[in-house]
XYZ file of C-alpha atoms in Angstrom:
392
model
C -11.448 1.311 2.705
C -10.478 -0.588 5.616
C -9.124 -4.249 6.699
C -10.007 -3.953 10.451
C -10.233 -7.806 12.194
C -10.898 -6.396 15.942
C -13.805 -5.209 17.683
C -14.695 -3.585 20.831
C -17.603 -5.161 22.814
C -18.570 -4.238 26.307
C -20.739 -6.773 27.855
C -23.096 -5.436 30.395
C -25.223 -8.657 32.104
C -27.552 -9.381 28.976
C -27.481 -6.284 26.913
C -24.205 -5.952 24.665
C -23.282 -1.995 24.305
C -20.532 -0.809 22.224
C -18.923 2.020 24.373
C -15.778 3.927 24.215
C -17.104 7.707 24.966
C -18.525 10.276 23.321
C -15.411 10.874 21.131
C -16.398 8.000 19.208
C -18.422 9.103 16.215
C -21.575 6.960 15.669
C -22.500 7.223 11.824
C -25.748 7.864 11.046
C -26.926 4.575 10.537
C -25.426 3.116 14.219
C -28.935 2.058 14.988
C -29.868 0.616 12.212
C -27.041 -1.492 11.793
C -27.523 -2.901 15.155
C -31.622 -3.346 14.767
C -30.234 -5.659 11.402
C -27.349 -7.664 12.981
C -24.130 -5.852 13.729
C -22.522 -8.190 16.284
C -19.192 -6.038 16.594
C -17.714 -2.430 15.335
C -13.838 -1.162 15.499
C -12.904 2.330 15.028
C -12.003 4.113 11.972
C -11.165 7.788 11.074
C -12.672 8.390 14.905
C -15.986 6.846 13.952
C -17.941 3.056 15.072
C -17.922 1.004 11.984
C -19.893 -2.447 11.669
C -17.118 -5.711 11.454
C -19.682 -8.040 11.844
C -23.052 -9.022 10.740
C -22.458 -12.778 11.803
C -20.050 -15.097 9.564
C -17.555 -13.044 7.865
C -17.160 -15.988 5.000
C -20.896 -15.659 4.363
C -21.505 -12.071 3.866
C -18.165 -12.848 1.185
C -20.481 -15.407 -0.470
C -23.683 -12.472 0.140
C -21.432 -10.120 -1.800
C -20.352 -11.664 -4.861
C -23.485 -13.544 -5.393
C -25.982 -11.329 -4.567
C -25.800 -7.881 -2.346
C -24.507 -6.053 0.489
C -25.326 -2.819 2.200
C -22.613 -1.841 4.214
C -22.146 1.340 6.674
C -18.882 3.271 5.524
C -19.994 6.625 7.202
C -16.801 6.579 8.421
C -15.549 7.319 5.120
C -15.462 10.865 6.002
C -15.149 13.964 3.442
C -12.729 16.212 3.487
C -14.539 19.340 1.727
C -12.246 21.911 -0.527
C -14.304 25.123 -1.846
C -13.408 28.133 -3.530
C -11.239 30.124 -6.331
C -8.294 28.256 -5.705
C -9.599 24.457 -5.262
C -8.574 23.257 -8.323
C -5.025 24.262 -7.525
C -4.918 23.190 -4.014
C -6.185 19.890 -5.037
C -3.328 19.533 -7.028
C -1.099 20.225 -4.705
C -2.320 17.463 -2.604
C -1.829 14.601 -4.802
C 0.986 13.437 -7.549
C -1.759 12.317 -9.721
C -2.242 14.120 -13.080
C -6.406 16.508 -12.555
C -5.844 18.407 -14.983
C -8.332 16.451 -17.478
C -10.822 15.435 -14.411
C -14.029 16.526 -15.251
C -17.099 17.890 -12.802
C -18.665 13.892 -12.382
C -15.597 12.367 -12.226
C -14.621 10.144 -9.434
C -10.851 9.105 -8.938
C -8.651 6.989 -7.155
C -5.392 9.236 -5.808
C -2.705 8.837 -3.425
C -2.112 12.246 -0.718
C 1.562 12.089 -0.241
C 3.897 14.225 1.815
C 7.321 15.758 1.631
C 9.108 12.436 0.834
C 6.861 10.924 -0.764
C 5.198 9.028 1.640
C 1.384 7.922 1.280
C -0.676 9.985 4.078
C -3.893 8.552 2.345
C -5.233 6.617 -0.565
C -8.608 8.056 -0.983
C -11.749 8.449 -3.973
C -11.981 12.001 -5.264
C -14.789 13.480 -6.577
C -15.560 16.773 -8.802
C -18.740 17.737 -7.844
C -18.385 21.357 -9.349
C -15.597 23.877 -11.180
C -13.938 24.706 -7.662
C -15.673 21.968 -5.133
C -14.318 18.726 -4.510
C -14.948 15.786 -1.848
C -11.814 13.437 -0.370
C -13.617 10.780 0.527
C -10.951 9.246 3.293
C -9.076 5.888 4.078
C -8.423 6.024 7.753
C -5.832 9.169 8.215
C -6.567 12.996 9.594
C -6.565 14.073 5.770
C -8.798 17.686 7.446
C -5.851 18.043 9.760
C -3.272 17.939 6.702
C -5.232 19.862 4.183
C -6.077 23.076 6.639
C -2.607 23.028 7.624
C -1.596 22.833 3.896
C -3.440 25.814 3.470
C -2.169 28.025 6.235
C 0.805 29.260 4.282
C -0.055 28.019 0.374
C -1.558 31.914 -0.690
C -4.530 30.420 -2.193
C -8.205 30.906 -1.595
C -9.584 27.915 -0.457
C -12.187 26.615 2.163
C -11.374 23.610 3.865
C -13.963 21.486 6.334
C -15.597 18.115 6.575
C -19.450 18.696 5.480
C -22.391 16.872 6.851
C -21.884 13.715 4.432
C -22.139 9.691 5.342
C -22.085 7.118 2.675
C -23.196 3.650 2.316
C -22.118 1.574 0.093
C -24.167 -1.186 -1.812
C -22.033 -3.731 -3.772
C -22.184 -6.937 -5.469
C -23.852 -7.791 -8.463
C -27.503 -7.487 -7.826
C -26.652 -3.816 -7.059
C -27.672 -2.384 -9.998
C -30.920 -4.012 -10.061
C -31.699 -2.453 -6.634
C -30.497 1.035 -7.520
C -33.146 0.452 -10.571
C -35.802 0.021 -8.118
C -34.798 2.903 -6.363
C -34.118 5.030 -8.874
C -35.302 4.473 -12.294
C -33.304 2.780 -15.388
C -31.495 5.872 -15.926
C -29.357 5.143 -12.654
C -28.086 2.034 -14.950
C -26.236 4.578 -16.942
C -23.979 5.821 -14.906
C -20.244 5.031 -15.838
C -17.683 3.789 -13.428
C -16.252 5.993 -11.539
C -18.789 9.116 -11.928
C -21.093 10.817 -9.714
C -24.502 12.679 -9.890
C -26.471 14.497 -6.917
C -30.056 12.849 -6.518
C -32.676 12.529 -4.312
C -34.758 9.666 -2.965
C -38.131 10.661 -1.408
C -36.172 13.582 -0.729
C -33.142 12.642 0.662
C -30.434 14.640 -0.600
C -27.629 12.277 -1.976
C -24.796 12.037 -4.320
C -24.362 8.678 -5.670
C -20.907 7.858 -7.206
C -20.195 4.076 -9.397
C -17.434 3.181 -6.964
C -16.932 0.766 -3.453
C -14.189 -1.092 -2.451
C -15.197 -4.343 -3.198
C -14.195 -5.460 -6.371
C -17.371 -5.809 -7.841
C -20.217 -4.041 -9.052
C -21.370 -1.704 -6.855
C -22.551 2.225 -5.586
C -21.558 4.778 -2.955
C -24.248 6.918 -1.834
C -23.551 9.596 -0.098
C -25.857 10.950 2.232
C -26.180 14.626 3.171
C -28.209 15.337 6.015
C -27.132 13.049 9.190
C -30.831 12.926 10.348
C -32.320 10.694 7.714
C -29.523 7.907 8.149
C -32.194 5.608 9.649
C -34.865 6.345 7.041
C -32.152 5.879 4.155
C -31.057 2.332 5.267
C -34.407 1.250 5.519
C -35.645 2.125 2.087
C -32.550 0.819 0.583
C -33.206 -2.593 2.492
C -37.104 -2.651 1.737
C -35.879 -2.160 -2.060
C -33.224 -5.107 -1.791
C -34.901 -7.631 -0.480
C -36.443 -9.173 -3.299
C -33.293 -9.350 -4.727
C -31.271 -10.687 -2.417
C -29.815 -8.142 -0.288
C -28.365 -8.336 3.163
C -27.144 -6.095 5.347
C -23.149 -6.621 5.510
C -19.638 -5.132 6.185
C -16.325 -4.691 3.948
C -14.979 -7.899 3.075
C -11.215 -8.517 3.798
C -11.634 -11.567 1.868
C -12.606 -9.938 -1.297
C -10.662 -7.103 -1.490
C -7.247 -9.070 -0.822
C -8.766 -11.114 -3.689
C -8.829 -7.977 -5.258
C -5.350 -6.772 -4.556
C -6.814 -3.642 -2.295
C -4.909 -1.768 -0.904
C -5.941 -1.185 3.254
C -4.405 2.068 4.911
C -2.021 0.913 7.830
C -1.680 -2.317 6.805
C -0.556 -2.358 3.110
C 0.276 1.262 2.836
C 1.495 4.252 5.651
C 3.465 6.860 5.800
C 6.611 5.395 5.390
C 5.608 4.055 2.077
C 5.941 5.321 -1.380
C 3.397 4.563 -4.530
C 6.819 2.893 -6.379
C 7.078 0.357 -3.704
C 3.329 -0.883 -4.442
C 3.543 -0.290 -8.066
C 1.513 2.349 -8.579
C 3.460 4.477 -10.663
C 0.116 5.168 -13.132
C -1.057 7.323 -9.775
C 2.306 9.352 -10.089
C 3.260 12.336 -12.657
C 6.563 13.565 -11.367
C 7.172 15.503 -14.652
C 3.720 17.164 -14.770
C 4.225 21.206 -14.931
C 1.988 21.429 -11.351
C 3.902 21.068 -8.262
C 2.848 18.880 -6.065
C 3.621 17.789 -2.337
C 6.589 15.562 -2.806
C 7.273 15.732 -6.477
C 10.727 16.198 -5.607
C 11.378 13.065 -3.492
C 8.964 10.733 -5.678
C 11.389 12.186 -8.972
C 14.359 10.754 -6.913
C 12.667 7.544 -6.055
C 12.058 6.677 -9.531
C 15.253 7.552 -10.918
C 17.080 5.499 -8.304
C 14.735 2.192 -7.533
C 12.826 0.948 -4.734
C 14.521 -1.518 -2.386
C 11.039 -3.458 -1.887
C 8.223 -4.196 -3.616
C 4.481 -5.580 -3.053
C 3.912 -8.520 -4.021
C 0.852 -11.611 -3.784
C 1.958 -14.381 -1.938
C -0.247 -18.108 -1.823
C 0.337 -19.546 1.428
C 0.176 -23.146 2.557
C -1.241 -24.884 4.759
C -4.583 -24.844 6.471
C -7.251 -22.773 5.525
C -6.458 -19.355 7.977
C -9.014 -18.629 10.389
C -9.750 -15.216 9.978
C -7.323 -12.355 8.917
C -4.113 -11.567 10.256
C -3.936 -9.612 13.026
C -0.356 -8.517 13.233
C 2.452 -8.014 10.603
C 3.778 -11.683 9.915
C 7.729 -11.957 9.240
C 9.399 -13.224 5.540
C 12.035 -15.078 5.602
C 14.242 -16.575 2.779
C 17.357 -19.240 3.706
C 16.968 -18.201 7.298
C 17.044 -14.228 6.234
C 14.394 -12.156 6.825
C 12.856 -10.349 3.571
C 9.630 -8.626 4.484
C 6.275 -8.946 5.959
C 3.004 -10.211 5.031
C 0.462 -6.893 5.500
C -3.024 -8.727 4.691
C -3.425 -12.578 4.688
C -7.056 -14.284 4.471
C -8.183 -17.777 3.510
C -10.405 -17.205 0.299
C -13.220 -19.819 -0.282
C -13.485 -19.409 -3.554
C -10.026 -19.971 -4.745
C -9.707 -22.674 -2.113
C -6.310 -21.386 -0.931
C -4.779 -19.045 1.488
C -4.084 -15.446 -0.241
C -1.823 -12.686 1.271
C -0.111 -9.455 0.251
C 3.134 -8.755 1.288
C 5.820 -6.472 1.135
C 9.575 -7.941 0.707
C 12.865 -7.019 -0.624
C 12.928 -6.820 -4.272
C 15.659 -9.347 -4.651
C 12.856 -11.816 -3.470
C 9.567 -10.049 -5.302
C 10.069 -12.227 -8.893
C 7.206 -14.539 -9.270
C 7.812 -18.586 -8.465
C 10.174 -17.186 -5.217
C 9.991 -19.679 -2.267
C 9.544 -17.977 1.026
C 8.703 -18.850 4.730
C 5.962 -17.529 6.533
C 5.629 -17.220 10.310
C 2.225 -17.472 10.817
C -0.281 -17.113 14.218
C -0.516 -20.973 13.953
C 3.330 -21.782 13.134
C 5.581 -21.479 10.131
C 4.301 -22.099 6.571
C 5.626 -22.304 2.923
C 4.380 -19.323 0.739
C 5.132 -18.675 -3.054
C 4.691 -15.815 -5.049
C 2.484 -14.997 -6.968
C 0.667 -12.522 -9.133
C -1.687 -9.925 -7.779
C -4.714 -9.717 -8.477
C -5.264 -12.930 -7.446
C -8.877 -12.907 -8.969
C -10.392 -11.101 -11.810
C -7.074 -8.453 -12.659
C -8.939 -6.376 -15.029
C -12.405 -5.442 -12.690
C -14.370 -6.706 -15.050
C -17.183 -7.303 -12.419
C -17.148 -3.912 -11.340
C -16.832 -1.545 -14.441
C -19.459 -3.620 -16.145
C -23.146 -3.165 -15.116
């Protein structure tokens, strides 16, 4: 989803309001966020999201140990109806649909002419000929409906009335038993199903971005955001939960990817080694199959890689894009850096030239607080396979 590490607060006298105007989206569960501890918000796909419910290391620790309920309204759905969906979909994305089932959740890159990544975003089947984007921070709506102007096929494109939360860690799916029943604990990883909870319409999907165990639900009527949040905490409490926001430590643990920062338009799925996420030679065309064809028959000229970093323990995420160097040359950037607690060491992923991307390669890091040795190293840097999130 997102690795945001500003905020905007306006301070007026005693009474801290988060203001930026009315074209600022607040989610549906703004006020509820705020009644439970949200010190600080930044601004994603035009929407307030929560960046702070006090330390960001704790809520880490409330995540993989217990639970977090985190606002990700801003998650926004781009909504694609009609005879042609199916197609259109296709169209949008190098990855292979043509064995995704109605249920099915997955993880796809939206690419453009050459290949570039406009978006990184969860798609779900929810019917034959409807399908949700659910958004990393880009104006996917924008691209689709203008996709559609000229493509011939029968499609309806909008962004529905839809806001999810996401509850993650590993106590999760003892709280969606209490809300739900024990059938809930059946539900595979990365699949959907359309519930309700005291009648709140919702479709509840087995994915987050988090790394570990954990539920999207998607709400789908705006006015019961505060009513939805507040059952889901009365539920979670006994076990644990807290109210929280998207760790940056865990999902750089996690080898995440965060739109802007690790990926943008002016990178292709080769450079971060996500060729599974690319069919070039599939019989659909696709937006940029011809570029992404070329790519891969002639080589990237950087790569992604995990870098260690050392020194002392970093003191929050980076904020800007810190340079690579190697012998004096610069290589590359580092794109997401963090101090993980667990691990005890300073993690980071970077992009650099592939000449300097094999693991055990020496670089230099200039960092907010100075210059510092880095190494790298592999990514993932902790549990590779998702073990604690595909297993329930």
């Amino acid at each position: 989803m997102t690795n945001v590490s500003h905020s905007n607060v306006v301070q007026i006298g005693k009474k801290t309001e988060f203001g930026f105007g009315t074209q600022i989206r607040k989610s549906p569960y703004f006020d509820a966020t705020i009644r439970w501890g949200a010190t600080a918000f930044s601004v994603y796909n035009h929407m307030y999201i929560p960046r702070e419910f006090g330390d960001p290391t704790q809520n880490f620790w409330n995540l993989v140990n217990t639970a977090i309920l985190c606002d990700v309204a801003a998650e926004r759905q781009v909504e694609i109806t009609g005879p042609d969906a199916a197609i259109f979909m296709q169209n949008l994305t190098p990855r292979d649909l043509s064995g995704m089932a109605v249920g099915q959740c997955k993880y796809i890159l939206i690419t453009n002419a050459d290949g570039g990544i406009l978006n990184d975003p969860i798609l779900l089947r929810l019917a034959e000929n409807h399908f949700w984007i659910s958004l990393a921070d880009s104006d996917i709506l924008l691209w689709a409906q203008g996709v559609a102007i000229n493509s011939g096929l029968d499609v309806t494109i909008r962004e529905p009335d839809v806001s999810p939360l996401q509850l993650q860690g590993p106590q999760s799916g003892e709280i969606m038993r209490a809300l739900f029943g024990d059938s809930i604990l059946d539900m595979r990883y990365f699949w959907l199903r359309e519930l309700e909870l005291d009648g709140i319409p919702l479709v509840i999907s087995r994915t987050g971005w988090s790394s570990e165990l954990g539920y999207e639900l998607y709400l789908q009527d705006s006015s019961l955001g505060v009513e939805l949040w507040e059952t889901i905490m009365a539920a979670g409490l006994p076990f644990g939960l807290k109210p929280g926001h998207t760790s940056a430590i865990r999902r750089i643990e996690g080898g995440m990817l965060s739109y802007h920062a690790d990926a943008d338009i002016d990178t292709n799925p080769y450079e971060l080694g996500l060729d599974r996420l690319v069919m070039p030679d599939m019989e659909a065309e696709f937006i940029g199959k011809a570029a992404l064809q070329r790519i891969r028959e002639n080589g990237v000229n950087r790569k992604q890689v995990g870098l260690r970093i050392e020194g002392a323990p970093l003191g929050g995420p980076n904020t800007f894009f810190w340079p690579l160097s190697h012998e004096g040359e610069t290589v590359g950037n580092v794109t997401s850096a963090v101090y993980s607690p667990r691990l005890e060491q300073n993690i980071a992923l970077a992009m650099v030239s592939v000449e300097h991307s094999q693991l055990g390669t020496e670089l230099r890091v200039q960092t907010s607080s100075g210059p510092a040795n880095a190494i790298v190293v592999e990514k993932p840097f902790f549990d590779p396979k998702k073990t604690r999130a595909v297993s329930a």
